[in-house]
JSON list of C-alpha atoms and ligand atoms in Angstrom, two decimals:
[
{"chain": "W", "resi": 298, "resn": "MET", "atom": "CA", "xyz": [-77.49, -34.27, 47.52]},
{"chain": "W", "resi": 299, "resn": "SER", "atom": "CA", "xyz": [-80.75, -32.54, 46.93]},
{"chain": "W", "resi": 300, "resn": "THR", "atom": "CA", "xyz": [-83.68, -33.76, 48.95]},
{"chain": "W", "resi": 301, "resn": "THR", "atom": "CA", "xyz": [-86.13, -32.79, 46.21]},
{"chain": "W", "resi": 302, "resn": "PRO", "atom": "CA", "xyz": [-87.96, -35.89, 44.97]},
{"chain": "W", "resi": 303, "resn": "GLN", "atom": "CA", "xyz": [-86.83, -36.75, 41.46]},
{"chain": "W", "resi": 304, "resn": "ALA", "atom": "CA", "xyz": [-89.44, -37.92, 38.99]},
{"chain": "W", "resi": 305, "resn": "LEU", "atom": "CA", "xyz": [-88.61, -41.30, 37.55]},
{"chain": "W", "resi": 306, "resn": "TYR", "atom": "CA", "xyz": [-90.01, -42.24, 34.18]},
{"chain": "W", "resi": 307, "resn": "ARG", "atom": "CA", "xyz": [-89.68, -45.01, 31.66]},
{"chain": "W", "resi": 308, "resn": "ASP", "atom": "CA", "xyz": [-89.70, -44.78, 27.89]},
{"chain": "W", "resi": 309, "resn": "GLU", "atom": "CA", "xyz": [-88.25, -46.50, 24.87]},
{"chain": "W", "resi": 310, "resn": "GLY", "atom": "CA", "xyz": [-86.40, -44.78, 22.09]},
{"chain": "W", "resi": 311, "resn": "ILE", "atom": "CA", "xyz": [-83.76, -44.73, 19.40]},
{"chain": "W", "resi": 312, "resn": "VAL", "atom": "CA", "xyz": [-80.35, -43.30, 20.31]},
{"chain": "W", "resi": 313, "resn": "LEU", "atom": "CA", "xyz": [-79.71, -40.50, 17.79]},
{"chain": "W", "resi": 314, "resn": "ARG", "atom": "CA", "xyz": [-76.40, -39.16, 19.04]},
{"chain": "W", "resi": 315, "resn": "THR", "atom": "CA", "xyz": [-73.91, -39.32, 21.89]},
{"chain": "W", "resi": 316, "resn": "GLN", "atom": "CA", "xyz": [-71.48, -36.68, 23.14]},
{"chain": "W", "resi": 317, "resn": "LYS", "atom": "CA", "xyz": [-68.68, -37.01, 25.67]},
{"chain": "W", "resi": 318, "resn": "LEU", "atom": "CA", "xyz": [-69.18, -35.36, 29.03]},
{"chain": "W", "resi": 319, "resn": "GLY", "atom": "CA", "xyz": [-66.24, -35.13, 31.40]},
{"chain": "W", "resi": 320, "resn": "GLU", "atom": "CA", "xyz": [-64.03, -38.16, 31.97]},
{"chain": "W", "resi": 321, "resn": "ALA", "atom": "CA", "xyz": [-66.46, -41.03, 31.92]},
{"chain": "W", "resi": 322, "resn": "ASP", "atom": "CA", "xyz": [-69.95, -39.77, 31.13]},
{"chain": "W", "resi": 323, "resn": "ARG", "atom": "CA", "xyz": [-71.92, -39.18, 27.99]},
{"chain": "W", "resi": 324, "resn": "ILE", "atom": "CA", "xyz": [-74.89, -37.12, 26.96]},
{"chain": "W", "resi": 325, "resn": "VAL", "atom": "CA", "xyz": [-77.23, -39.23, 24.85]},
{"chain": "W", "resi": 326, "resn": "THR", "atom": "CA", "xyz": [-79.93, -37.81, 22.60]},
{"chain": "W", "resi": 327, "resn": "VAL", "atom": "CA", "xyz": [-82.83, -40.25, 22.26]},
{"chain": "W", "resi": 328, "resn": "LEU", "atom": "CA", "xyz": [-86.00, -40.00, 20.18]},
{"chain": "W", "resi": 329, "resn": "THR", "atom": "CA", "xyz": [-88.46, -41.69, 22.51]},
{"chain": "W", "resi": 330, "resn": "ARG", "atom": "CA", "xyz": [-91.86, -43.15, 21.84]},
{"chain": "W", "resi": 331, "resn": "ARG", "atom": "CA", "xyz": [-93.88, -41.13, 24.35]},
{"chain": "W", "resi": 332, "resn": "THR", "atom": "CA", "xyz": [-91.74, -38.21, 25.50]},
{"chain": "W", "resi": 333, "resn": "GLY", "atom": "CA", "xyz": [-90.26, -37.05, 22.18]},
{"chain": "W", "resi": 334, "resn": "LYS", "atom": "CA", "xyz": [-86.61, -36.07, 21.96]},
{"chain": "W", "resi": 335, "resn": "VAL", "atom": "CA", "xyz": [-84.78, -36.37, 25.28]},
{"chain": "W", "resi": 336, "resn": "ARG", "atom": "CA", "xyz": [-81.20, -35.42, 26.14]},
{"chain": "W", "resi": 337, "resn": "ALA", "atom": "CA", "xyz": [-79.92, -37.29, 29.16]},
{"chain": "W", "resi": 338, "resn": "VAL", "atom": "CA", "xyz": [-76.69, -37.94, 31.02]},
{"chain": "W", "resi": 339, "resn": "ALA", "atom": "CA", "xyz": [-75.48, -41.53, 31.11]},
{"chain": "W", "resi": 340, "resn": "LYS", "atom": "CA", "xyz": [-72.98, -41.75, 33.96]},
{"chain": "W", "resi": 341, "resn": "GLY", "atom": "CA", "xyz": [-69.89, -43.90, 33.75]},
{"chain": "W", "resi": 342, "resn": "VAL", "atom": "CA", "xyz": [-70.69, -45.27, 30.28]},
{"chain": "W", "resi": 343, "resn": "ARG", "atom": "CA", "xyz": [-67.21, -44.70, 28.96]},
{"chain": "W", "resi": 344, "resn": "ARG", "atom": "CA", "xyz": [-65.66, -46.99, 31.57]},
{"chain": "W", "resi": 345, "resn": "THR", "atom": "CA", "xyz": [-64.94, -50.45, 30.22]},
{"chain": "W", "resi": 346, "resn": "LYS", "atom": "CA", "xyz": [-67.11, -52.11, 32.87]},
{"chain": "W", "resi": 347, "resn": "SER", "atom": "CA", "xyz": [-70.13, -49.92, 32.21]},
{"chain": "W", "resi": 348, "resn": "LYS", "atom": "CA", "xyz": [-73.35, -51.84, 32.15]},
{"chain": "W", "resi": 349, "resn": "PHE", "atom": "CA", "xyz": [-74.91, -49.41, 29.67]},
{"chain": "W", "resi": 350, "resn": "GLY", "atom": "CA", "xyz": [-72.03, -48.57, 27.33]},
{"chain": "W", "resi": 351, "resn": "ALA", "atom": "CA", "xyz": [-72.96, -50.55, 24.23]},
{"chain": "W", "resi": 352, "resn": "ARG", "atom": "CA", "xyz": [-76.68, -50.08, 24.78]},
{"chain": "W", "resi": 353, "resn": "LEU", "atom": "CA", "xyz": [-76.43, -46.34, 24.43]},
{"chain": "W", "resi": 354, "resn": "GLU", "atom": "CA", "xyz": [-74.80, -46.15, 21.00]},
{"chain": "W", "resi": 355, "resn": "PRO", "atom": "CA", "xyz": [-76.45, -44.54, 17.95]},
{"chain": "W", "resi": 356, "resn": "PHE", "atom": "CA", "xyz": [-78.89, -46.80, 16.03]},
{"chain": "W", "resi": 357, "resn": "THR", "atom": "CA", "xyz": [-79.82, -48.74, 19.19]},
{"chain": "W", "resi": 358, "resn": "HIS", "atom": "CA", "xyz": [-83.46, -49.11, 20.21]},
{"chain": "W", "resi": 359, "resn": "VAL", "atom": "CA", "xyz": [-83.45, -49.02, 24.00]},
{"chain": "W", "resi": 360, "resn": "ASP", "atom": "CA", "xyz": [-85.87, -49.25, 26.87]},
{"chain": "W", "resi": 361, "resn": "LEU", "atom": "CA", "xyz": [-84.82, -46.59, 29.38]},
{"chain": "W", "resi": 362, "resn": "GLN", "atom": "CA", "xyz": [-85.50, -45.58, 32.91]},
{"chain": "W", "resi": 363, "resn": "LEU", "atom": "CA", "xyz": [-84.64, -41.95, 33.60]},
{"chain": "W", "resi": 364, "resn": "TYR", "atom": "CA", "xyz": [-85.10, -39.37, 36.24]},
{"chain": "W", "resi": 365, "resn": "THR", "atom": "CA", "xyz": [-85.94, -35.81, 35.45]},
{"chain": "W", "resi": 366, "resn": "GLY", "atom": "CA", "xyz": [-83.27, -33.20, 36.05]},
{"chain": "W", "resi": 367, "resn": "ARG", "atom": "CA", "xyz": [-83.35, -29.44, 35.92]},
{"chain": "W", "resi": 368, "resn": "SER", "atom": "CA", "xyz": [-81.67, -29.23, 32.51]},
{"chain": "W", "resi": 369, "resn": "LEU", "atom": "CA", "xyz": [-80.71, -32.78, 31.56]},
{"chain": "W", "resi": 370, "resn": "ASP", "atom": "CA", "xyz": [-82.36, -36.01, 32.67]},
{"chain": "W", "resi": 371, "resn": "THR", "atom": "CA", "xyz": [-80.25, -38.94, 33.87]},
{"chain": "W", "resi": 372, "resn": "VAL", "atom": "CA", "xyz": [-80.39, -42.50, 32.57]},
{"chain": "W", "resi": 373, "resn": "THR", "atom": "CA", "xyz": [-80.62, -45.01, 35.40]},
{"chain": "W", "resi": 374, "resn": "GLN", "atom": "CA", "xyz": [-81.36, -48.19, 33.43]},
{"chain": "W", "resi": 375, "resn": "ALA", "atom": "CA", "xyz": [-81.04, -49.20, 29.78]},
{"chain": "W", "resi": 376, "resn": "GLU", "atom": "CA", "xyz": [-82.12, -52.44, 28.12]},
{"chain": "W", "resi": 377, "resn": "THR", "atom": "CA", "xyz": [-81.62, -53.18, 24.44]},
{"chain": "W", "resi": 378, "resn": "LEU", "atom": "CA", "xyz": [-84.77, -53.72, 22.37]},
{"chain": "W", "resi": 379, "resn": "GLY", "atom": "CA", "xyz": [-83.05, -53.71, 18.97]},
{"chain": "W", "resi": 380, "resn": "ALA", "atom": "CA", "xyz": [-79.30, -53.49, 18.31]},
{"chain": "W", "resi": 381, "resn": "TYR", "atom": "CA", "xyz": [-79.52, -52.22, 14.71]},
{"chain": "W", "resi": 382, "resn": "GLY", "atom": "CA", "xyz": [-76.05, -50.66, 14.76]},
{"chain": "W", "resi": 383, "resn": "LYS", "atom": "CA", "xyz": [-74.11, -53.88, 14.28]},
{"chain": "W", "resi": 384, "resn": "ASP", "atom": "CA", "xyz": [-75.84, -54.53, 10.94]},
{"chain": "W", "resi": 385, "resn": "ILE", "atom": "CA", "xyz": [-75.70, -50.90, 9.81]},
{"chain": "W", "resi": 386, "resn": "VAL", "atom": "CA", "xyz": [-72.24, -49.54, 10.63]},
{"chain": "W", "resi": 387, "resn": "GLY", "atom": "CA", "xyz": [-70.29, -52.20, 8.71]},
{"chain": "W", "resi": 388, "resn": "ASP", "atom": "CA", "xyz": [-71.80, -51.34, 5.34]},
{"chain": "W", "resi": 389, "resn": "TYR", "atom": "CA", "xyz": [-71.09, -47.98, 3.74]},
{"chain": "W", "resi": 390, "resn": "GLY", "atom": "CA", "xyz": [-74.46, -47.57, 2.01]},
{"chain": "W", "resi": 391, "resn": "ARG", "atom": "CA", "xyz": [-76.47, -48.56, 5.08]},
{"chain": "W", "resi": 392, "resn": "TYR", "atom": "CA", "xyz": [-74.31, -46.46, 7.38]},
{"chain": "W", "resi": 393, "resn": "THR", "atom": "CA", "xyz": [-74.60, -43.25, 5.35]},
{"chain": "W", "resi": 394, "resn": "ALA", "atom": "CA", "xyz": [-78.37, -43.76, 4.93]},
{"chain": "W", "resi": 395, "resn": "GLY", "atom": "CA", "xyz": [-78.78, -44.58, 8.63]},
{"chain": "W", "resi": 396, "resn": "THR", "atom": "CA", "xyz": [-76.74, -41.55, 9.68]},
{"chain": "W", "resi": 397, "resn": "ALA", "atom": "CA", "xyz": [-78.93, -39.31, 7.51]},
{"chain": "W", "resi": 398, "resn": "VAL", "atom": "CA", "xyz": [-82.06, -40.83, 9.11]},
{"chain": "W", "resi": 399, "resn": "LEU", "atom": "CA", "xyz": [-80.77, -40.05, 12.62]},
{"chain": "W", "resi": 400, "resn": "GLU", "atom": "CA", "xyz": [-79.59, -36.53, 11.73]},
{"chain": "W", "resi": 401, "resn": "THR", "atom": "CA", "xyz": [-82.86, -35.66, 10.01]},
{"chain": "W", "resi": 402, "resn": "ALA", "atom": "CA", "xyz": [-84.88, -37.03, 12.93]},
{"chain": "W", "resi": 403, "resn": "GLU", "atom": "CA", "xyz": [-82.89, -34.81, 15.27]},
{"chain": "W", "resi": 404, "resn": "ARG", "atom": "CA", "xyz": [-83.34, -31.73, 13.08]},
{"chain": "W", "resi": 405, "resn": "LEU", "atom": "CA", "xyz": [-87.07, -32.34, 12.74]},
{"chain": "W", "resi": 406, "resn": "THR", "atom": "CA", "xyz": [-87.53, -32.44, 16.52]},
{"chain": "W", "resi": 407, "resn": "ASP", "atom": "CA", "xyz": [-86.57, -28.89, 17.30]},
{"chain": "W", "resi": 408, "resn": "GLU", "atom": "CA", "xyz": [-88.16, -28.92, 20.75]},
{"chain": "W", "resi": 409, "resn": "GLU", "atom": "CA", "xyz": [-87.18, -31.41, 23.42]},
{"chain": "W", "resi": 410, "resn": "LYS", "atom": "CA", "xyz": [-89.98, -33.42, 25.03]},
{"chain": "W", "resi": 411, "resn": "GLU", "atom": "CA", "xyz": [-92.46, -32.55, 22.29]},
{"chain": "W", "resi": 412, "resn": "PRO", "atom": "CA", "xyz": [-94.18, -35.89, 21.61]},
{"chain": "W", "resi": 413, "resn": "ALA", "atom": "CA", "xyz": [-93.31, -37.28, 18.17]},
{"chain": "W", "resi": 414, "resn": "LEU", "atom": "CA", "xyz": [-94.68, -40.82, 18.16]},
{"chain": "W", "resi": 415, "resn": "ARG", "atom": "CA", "xyz": [-95.09, -41.13, 14.41]},
{"chain": "W", "resi": 416, "resn": "LEU", "atom": "CA", "xyz": [-91.59, -39.85, 13.70]},
{"chain": "W", "resi": 417, "resn": "HIS", "atom": "CA", "xyz": [-90.23, -42.30, 16.29]},
{"chain": "W", "resi": 418, "resn": "LEU", "atom": "CA", "xyz": [-92.06, -45.14, 14.51]},
{"chain": "W", "resi": 419, "resn": "LEU", "atom": "CA", "xyz": [-90.70, -44.02, 11.13]},
{"chain": "W", "resi": 420, "resn": "VAL", "atom": "CA", "xyz": [-87.14, -44.02, 12.47]},
{"chain": "W", "resi": 421, "resn": "VAL", "atom": "CA", "xyz": [-87.56, -47.51, 13.97]},
{"chain": "W", "resi": 422, "resn": "GLY", "atom": "CA", "xyz": [-88.99, -48.77, 10.67]},
{"chain": "W", "resi": 423, "resn": "ALA", "atom": "CA", "xyz": [-86.17, -47.24, 8.62]},
{"chain": "W", "resi": 424, "resn": "LEU", "atom": "CA", "xyz": [-83.40, -48.62, 10.85]},
{"chain": "W", "resi": 425, "resn": "ARG", "atom": "CA", "xyz": [-84.99, -52.07, 10.88]},
{"chain": "W", "resi": 426, "resn": "ALA", "atom": "CA", "xyz": [-85.22, -52.02, 7.06]},
{"chain": "W", "resi": 427, "resn": "LEU", "atom": "CA", "xyz": [-81.56, -50.97, 6.81]},
{"chain": "W", "resi": 428, "resn": "ALA", "atom": "CA", "xyz": [-80.38, -53.57, 9.32]},
{"chain": "W", "resi": 429, "resn": "THR", "atom": "CA", "xyz": [-82.25, -56.40, 7.59]},
{"chain": "W", "resi": 430, "resn": "ASP", "atom": "CA", "xyz": [-81.27, -55.23, 4.10]},
{"chain": "W", "resi": 431, "resn": "ALA", "atom": "CA", "xyz": [-84.96, -55.18, 3.16]},
{"chain": "W", "resi": 432, "resn": "HIS", "atom": "CA", "xyz": [-84.48, -52.64, 0.32]},
{"chain": "W", "resi": 433, "resn": "ASP", "atom": "CA", "xyz": [-81.76, -50.55, -1.30]},
{"chain": "W", "resi": 434, "resn": "PRO", "atom": "CA", "xyz": [-80.49, -48.25, 1.51]},
{"chain": "W", "resi": 435, "resn": "SER", "atom": "CA", "xyz": [-80.99, -45.13, -0.61]},
{"chain": "W", "resi": 436, "resn": "LEU", "atom": "CA", "xyz": [-84.66, -46.07, -1.16]},
{"chain": "W", "resi": 437, "resn": "VAL", "atom": "CA", "xyz": [-85.11, -46.66, 2.59]},
{"chain": "W", "resi": 438, "resn": "LEU", "atom": "CA", "xyz": [-83.63, -43.22, 3.26]},
{"chain": "W", "resi": 439, "resn": "ASP", "atom": "CA", "xyz": [-85.76, -41.45, 0.65]},
{"chain": "W", "resi": 440, "resn": "ALA", "atom": "CA", "xyz": [-88.93, -43.19, 1.88]},
{"chain": "W", "resi": 441, "resn": "PHE", "atom": "CA", "xyz": [-88.08, -42.04, 5.40]},
{"chain": "W", "resi": 442, "resn": "LEU", "atom": "CA", "xyz": [-87.39, -38.46, 4.28]},
{"chain": "W", "resi": 443, "resn": "VAL", "atom": "CA", "xyz": [-90.52, -38.06, 2.18]},
{"chain": "W", "resi": 444, "resn": "ARG", "atom": "CA", "xyz": [-92.73, -39.48, 4.95]},
{"chain": "W", "resi": 445, "resn": "ALA", "atom": "CA", "xyz": [-90.99, -37.45, 7.66]},
{"chain": "W", "resi": 446, "resn": "MET", "atom": "CA", "xyz": [-91.62, -34.31, 5.57]},
{"chain": "W", "resi": 447, "resn": "SER", "atom": "CA", "xyz": [-95.25, -35.34, 5.27]},
{"chain": "W", "resi": 448, "resn": "LEU", "atom": "CA", "xyz": [-95.49, -35.59, 9.09]},
{"chain": "W", "resi": 449, "resn": "SER", "atom": "CA", "xyz": [-93.96, -32.14, 9.35]},
{"chain": "W", "resi": 450, "resn": "GLY", "atom": "CA", "xyz": [-96.55, -30.64, 7.05]},
{"chain": "W", "resi": 451, "resn": "TRP", "atom": "CA", "xyz": [-94.24, -30.42, 4.02]},
{"chain": "W", "resi": 452, "resn": "GLU", "atom": "CA", "xyz": [-95.50, -33.28, 1.92]},
{"chain": "W", "resi": 453, "resn": "PRO", "atom": "CA", "xyz": [-94.49, -32.63, -1.69]},
{"chain": "W", "resi": 454, "resn": "ALA", "atom": "CA", "xyz": [-97.38, -32.47, -4.17]},
{"chain": "W", "resi": 455, "resn": "LEU", "atom": "CA", "xyz": [-96.83, -35.46, -6.47]},
{"chain": "W", "resi": 456, "resn": "SER", "atom": "CA", "xyz": [-100.11, -35.71, -8.41]},
{"chain": "W", "resi": 457, "resn": "GLU", "atom": "CA", "xyz": [-102.24, -32.58, -8.13]},
{"chain": "W", "resi": 458, "resn": "CYS", "atom": "CA", "xyz": [-100.76, -29.13, -8.79]},
{"chain": "W", "resi": 459, "resn": "ALA", "atom": "CA", "xyz": [-99.05, -27.77, -5.65]},
{"chain": "W", "resi": 460, "resn": "ARG", "atom": "CA", "xyz": [-100.50, -24.32, -6.29]},
{"chain": "W", "resi": 461, "resn": "CYS", "atom": "CA", "xyz": [-104.04, -24.70, -7.68]},
{"chain": "W", "resi": 462, "resn": "GLY", "atom": "CA", "xyz": [-104.78, -28.34, -6.90]},
{"chain": "W", "resi": 463, "resn": "ARG", "atom": "CA", "xyz": [-105.65, -29.29, -10.50]},
{"chain": "W", "resi": 464, "resn": "PRO", "atom": "CA", "xyz": [-105.45, -33.08, -10.85]},
{"chain": "W", "resi": 465, "resn": "GLY", "atom": "CA", "xyz": [-102.29, -34.33, -12.54]},
{"chain": "W", "resi": 466, "resn": "PRO", "atom": "CA", "xyz": [-99.99, -35.83, -13.44]},
{"chain": "W", "resi": 467, "resn": "HIS", "atom": "CA", "xyz": [-98.12, -32.63, -14.35]},
{"chain": "W", "resi": 468, "resn": "ARG", "atom": "CA", "xyz": [-94.79, -32.44, -16.14]},
{"chain": "W", "resi": 469, "resn": "ALA", "atom": "CA", "xyz": [-93.23, -29.58, -14.19]},
{"chain": "W", "resi": 470, "resn": "PHE", "atom": "CA", "xyz": [-91.83, -29.72, -10.67]},
{"chain": "W", "resi": 471, "resn": "SER", "atom": "CA", "xyz": [-90.84, -26.80, -8.48]},
{"chain": "W", "resi": 472, "resn": "VAL", "atom": "CA", "xyz": [-89.35, -27.19, -5.03]},
{"chain": "W", "resi": 473, "resn": "PRO", "atom": "CA", "xyz": [-90.26, -23.64, -3.88]},
{"chain": "W", "resi": 474, "resn": "ALA", "atom": "CA", "xyz": [-93.84, -24.11, -5.14]},
{"chain": "W", "resi": 475, "resn": "GLY", "atom": "CA", "xyz": [-94.15, -27.39, -3.21]},
{"chain": "W", "resi": 476, "resn": "GLY", "atom": "CA", "xyz": [-93.86, -30.09, -5.87]},
{"chain": "W", "resi": 477, "resn": "ALA", "atom": "CA", "xyz": [-95.65, -30.85, -9.12]},
{"chain": "W", "resi": 478, "resn": "VAL", "atom": "CA", "xyz": [-97.14, -27.79, -10.83]},
{"chain": "W", "resi": 479, "resn": "CYS", "atom": "CA", "xyz": [-99.55, -27.47, -13.75]},
{"chain": "W", "resi": 480, "resn": "ALA", "atom": "CA", "xyz": [-98.73, -25.60, -16.98]},
{"chain": "W", "resi": 481, "resn": "ASP", "atom": "CA", "xyz": [-100.58, -22.47, -15.79]},
{"chain": "W", "resi": 482, "resn": "CYS", "atom": "CA", "xyz": [-98.95, -22.28, -12.35]},
{"chain": "W", "resi": 483, "resn": "ARG", "atom": "CA", "xyz": [-95.48, -23.38, -13.34]},
{"chain": "W", "resi": 484, "resn": "PRO", "atom": "CA", "xyz": [-92.95, -20.82, -11.99]},
{"chain": "W", "resi": 485, "resn": "ALA", "atom": "CA", "xyz": [-89.69, -19.92, -13.74]},
{"chain": "W", "resi": 486, "resn": "GLY", "atom": "CA", "xyz": [-86.94, -22.36, -12.85]},
{"chain": "W", "resi": 487, "resn": "SER", "atom": "CA", "xyz": [-89.23, -25.41, -12.64]},
{"chain": "W", "resi": 488, "resn": "SER", "atom": "CA", "xyz": [-87.66, -28.69, -13.69]},
{"chain": "W", "resi": 489, "resn": "THR", "atom": "CA", "xyz": [-89.30, -31.43, -15.71]},
{"chain": "W", "resi": 490, "resn": "PRO", "atom": "CA", "xyz": [-88.37, -34.71, -14.03]},
{"chain": "W", "resi": 491, "resn": "ASP", "atom": "CA", "xyz": [-89.00, -38.03, -15.70]},
{"chain": "W", "resi": 492, "resn": "GLU", "atom": "CA", "xyz": [-92.47, -39.41, -14.93]},
{"chain": "W", "resi": 493, "resn": "GLU", "atom": "CA", "xyz": [-90.84, -42.55, -13.48]},
{"chain": "W", "resi": 494, "resn": "SER", "atom": "CA", "xyz": [-89.00, -40.44, -10.89]},
{"chain": "W", "resi": 495, "resn": "VAL", "atom": "CA", "xyz": [-92.22, -38.81, -9.67]},
{"chain": "W", "resi": 496, "resn": "GLU", "atom": "CA", "xyz": [-93.94, -42.19, -9.67]},
{"chain": "W", "resi": 497, "resn": "LEU", "atom": "CA", "xyz": [-91.10, -43.50, -7.49]},
{"chain": "W", "resi": 498, "resn": "MET", "atom": "CA", "xyz": [-91.59, -40.62, -5.04]},
{"chain": "W", "resi": 499, "resn": "ARG", "atom": "CA", "xyz": [-95.30, -41.45, -4.87]},
{"chain": "W", "resi": 500, "resn": "ALA", "atom": "CA", "xyz": [-94.46, -45.10, -4.19]},
{"chain": "W", "resi": 501, "resn": "LEU", "atom": "CA", "xyz": [-92.00, -44.14, -1.42]},
{"chain": "W", "resi": 502, "resn": "LEU", "atom": "CA", "xyz": [-94.58, -41.87, 0.20]},
{"chain": "W", "resi": 503, "resn": "SER", "atom": "CA", "xyz": [-97.33, -44.50, 0.11]},
{"chain": "W", "resi": 504, "resn": "GLY", "atom": "CA", "xyz": [-95.07, -47.46, 0.95]},
{"chain": "W", "resi": 505, "resn": "ASP", "atom": "CA", "xyz": [-95.60, -49.23, -2.38]},
{"chain": "W", "resi": 506, "resn": "TRP", "atom": "CA", "xyz": [-92.35, -51.20, -2.22]},
{"chain": "W", "resi": 507, "resn": "SER", "atom": "CA", "xyz": [-93.06, -53.37, -5.25]},
{"chain": "W", "resi": 508, "resn": "VAL", "atom": "CA", "xyz": [-92.94, -50.22, -7.43]},
{"chain": "W", "resi": 509, "resn": "ALA", "atom": "CA", "xyz": [-89.99, -48.74, -5.52]},
{"chain": "W", "resi": 510, "resn": "ASP", "atom": "CA", "xyz": [-87.86, -51.91, -5.67]},
{"chain": "W", "resi": 511, "resn": "ALA", "atom": "CA", "xyz": [-88.49, -52.22, -9.44]},
{"chain": "W", "resi": 512, "resn": "SER", "atom": "CA", "xyz": [-87.38, -48.65, -10.20]},
{"chain": "W", "resi": 513, "resn": "GLY", "atom": "CA", "xyz": [-84.31, -48.01, -12.34]},
{"chain": "W", "resi": 514, "resn": "PRO", "atom": "CA", "xyz": [-81.09, -46.25, -11.30]},
{"chain": "W", "resi": 515, "resn": "ALA", "atom": "CA", "xyz": [-81.84, -43.02, -13.21]},
{"chain": "W", "resi": 516, "resn": "ALA", "atom": "CA", "xyz": [-85.24, -42.61, -11.52]},
{"chain": "W", "resi": 517, "resn": "ARG", "atom": "CA", "xyz": [-83.69, -43.35, -8.11]},
{"chain": "W", "resi": 518, "resn": "ARG", "atom": "CA", "xyz": [-81.03, -40.70, -8.64]},
{"chain": "W", "resi": 519, "resn": "GLU", "atom": "CA", "xyz": [-83.50, -38.10, -9.83]},
{"chain": "W", "resi": 520, "resn": "ALA", "atom": "CA", "xyz": [-86.07, -38.83, -7.09]},
{"chain": "W", "resi": 521, "resn": "SER", "atom": "CA", "xyz": [-83.31, -38.71, -4.48]},
{"chain": "W", "resi": 522, "resn": "GLY", "atom": "CA", "xyz": [-82.21, -35.29, -5.72]},
{"chain": "W", "resi": 523, "resn": "LEU", "atom": "CA", "xyz": [-85.78, -33.95, -5.62]},
{"chain": "W", "resi": 524, "resn": "VAL", "atom": "CA", "xyz": [-86.40, -35.33, -2.12]},
{"chain": "W", "resi": 525, "resn": "ALA", "atom": "CA", "xyz": [-83.14, -33.84, -0.84]},
{"chain": "W", "resi": 526, "resn": "ALA", "atom": "CA", "xyz": [-83.84, -30.45, -2.45]},
{"chain": "W", "resi": 527, "resn": "HIS", "atom": "CA", "xyz": [-87.37, -30.38, -1.02]},
{"chain": "W", "resi": 528, "resn": "LEU", "atom": "CA", "xyz": [-86.12, -31.27, 2.48]},
{"chain": "W", "resi": 529, "resn": "GLN", "atom": "CA", "xyz": [-83.30, -28.73, 2.35]},
{"chain": "W", "resi": 530, "resn": "TRP", "atom": "CA", "xyz": [-85.64, -25.96, 1.22]},
{"chain": "W", "resi": 531, "resn": "HIS", "atom": "CA", "xyz": [-88.03, -26.57, 4.11]},
{"chain": "W", "resi": 532, "resn": "LEU", "atom": "CA", "xyz": [-85.37, -27.14, 6.76]},
{"chain": "W", "resi": 533, "resn": "GLU", "atom": "CA", "xyz": [-83.71, -23.84, 5.90]},
{"chain": "W", "resi": 534, "resn": "ARG", "atom": "CA", "xyz": [-86.96, -21.91, 6.03]},
{"chain": "W", "resi": 535, "resn": "GLY", "atom": "CA", "xyz": [-89.20, -23.68, 8.46]},
{"chain": "W", "resi": 536, "resn": "LEU", "atom": "CA", "xyz": [-87.21, -25.16, 11.27]},
{"chain": "W", "resi": 537, "resn": "ARG", "atom": "CA", "xyz": [-87.70, -22.42, 13.84]},
{"chain": "W", "resi": 538, "resn": "SER", "atom": "CA", "xyz": [-91.46, -22.64, 13.59]},
{"chain": "W", "resi": 539, "resn": "LEU", "atom": "CA", "xyz": [-91.77, -26.28, 12.68]},
{"chain": "W", "resi": 540, "resn": "PRO", "atom": "CA", "xyz": [-95.45, -26.92, 12.11]},
{"chain": "W", "resi": 541, "resn": "LEU", "atom": "CA", "xyz": [-95.44, -30.45, 13.53]},
{"chain": "W", "resi": 542, "resn": "VAL", "atom": "CA", "xyz": [-98.77, -31.97, 12.68]},
{"chain": "W", "resi": 543, "resn": "GLU", "atom": "CA", "xyz": [-98.67, -34.19, 15.71]},
{"chain": "W", "resi": 544, "resn": "ARG", "atom": "CA", "xyz": [-99.16, -32.20, 18.89]},
{"chain": "W", "resi": 545, "resn": "THR", "atom": "CA", "xyz": [-101.29, -34.47, 21.01]},
{"chain": "W", "resi": 546, "resn": "ARG", "atom": "CA", "xyz": [-99.90, -37.01, 23.42]},
{"chain": "W", "resi": 547, "resn": "PRO", "atom": "CA", "xyz": [-100.54, -40.60, 22.31]},
{"chain": "S", "resi": 778, "resn": "ZN", "atom": "ZN1", "xyz": [-101.86, -25.18, -11.02]}
]
């Protein structure tokens, strides 16, 4: 055993992912409130008598005590704050939306231990909404994605022109240009989504759930496609130099 003092710390977070390690251990990836994304070893969790096992599953909000290691930290205590998994995994729509929330949160936190309080809060809010069936799971997912992009500096322009800033609404929409574009700026290949779809995206971004819940299936489908295309475009181009807006410790 090393005699070097090991720094203990406490944080709460959402378990994003778990991977097997050896016979009985797991590596858990947690998006914490204060420390950002942490990868830590949870020893013995795959034994049936483990005291942590169920608390360190994806979708669980946990309070953790860890000690700092050279490459990976180690979980020494875990208490459940919110067991969202049991209400998410049994329903296909909630599960696929929830899985996309966790995967996107992991992809948006490129660096470990880079504080990401607002993203953590968005993930908690999305999982809680899915677990309580507060809204259609696809709306919860799209609201999460559009707000997470906004935190990352990629908020789509939904009223003013993405290029020149002229006040809208504008008919044309271009993912590479950054969202809605005016008639003068409109690049080749722009689409012309229905106004209701763009209004739905605005409602999801601002949290106007009365508008979002009242939207029709065609607008939901179209808005979903635009949100996914916008996210994909930025993830493919920007991930290595992710311009996270939030750099200061809370
Ligand atoms: Zn313009």
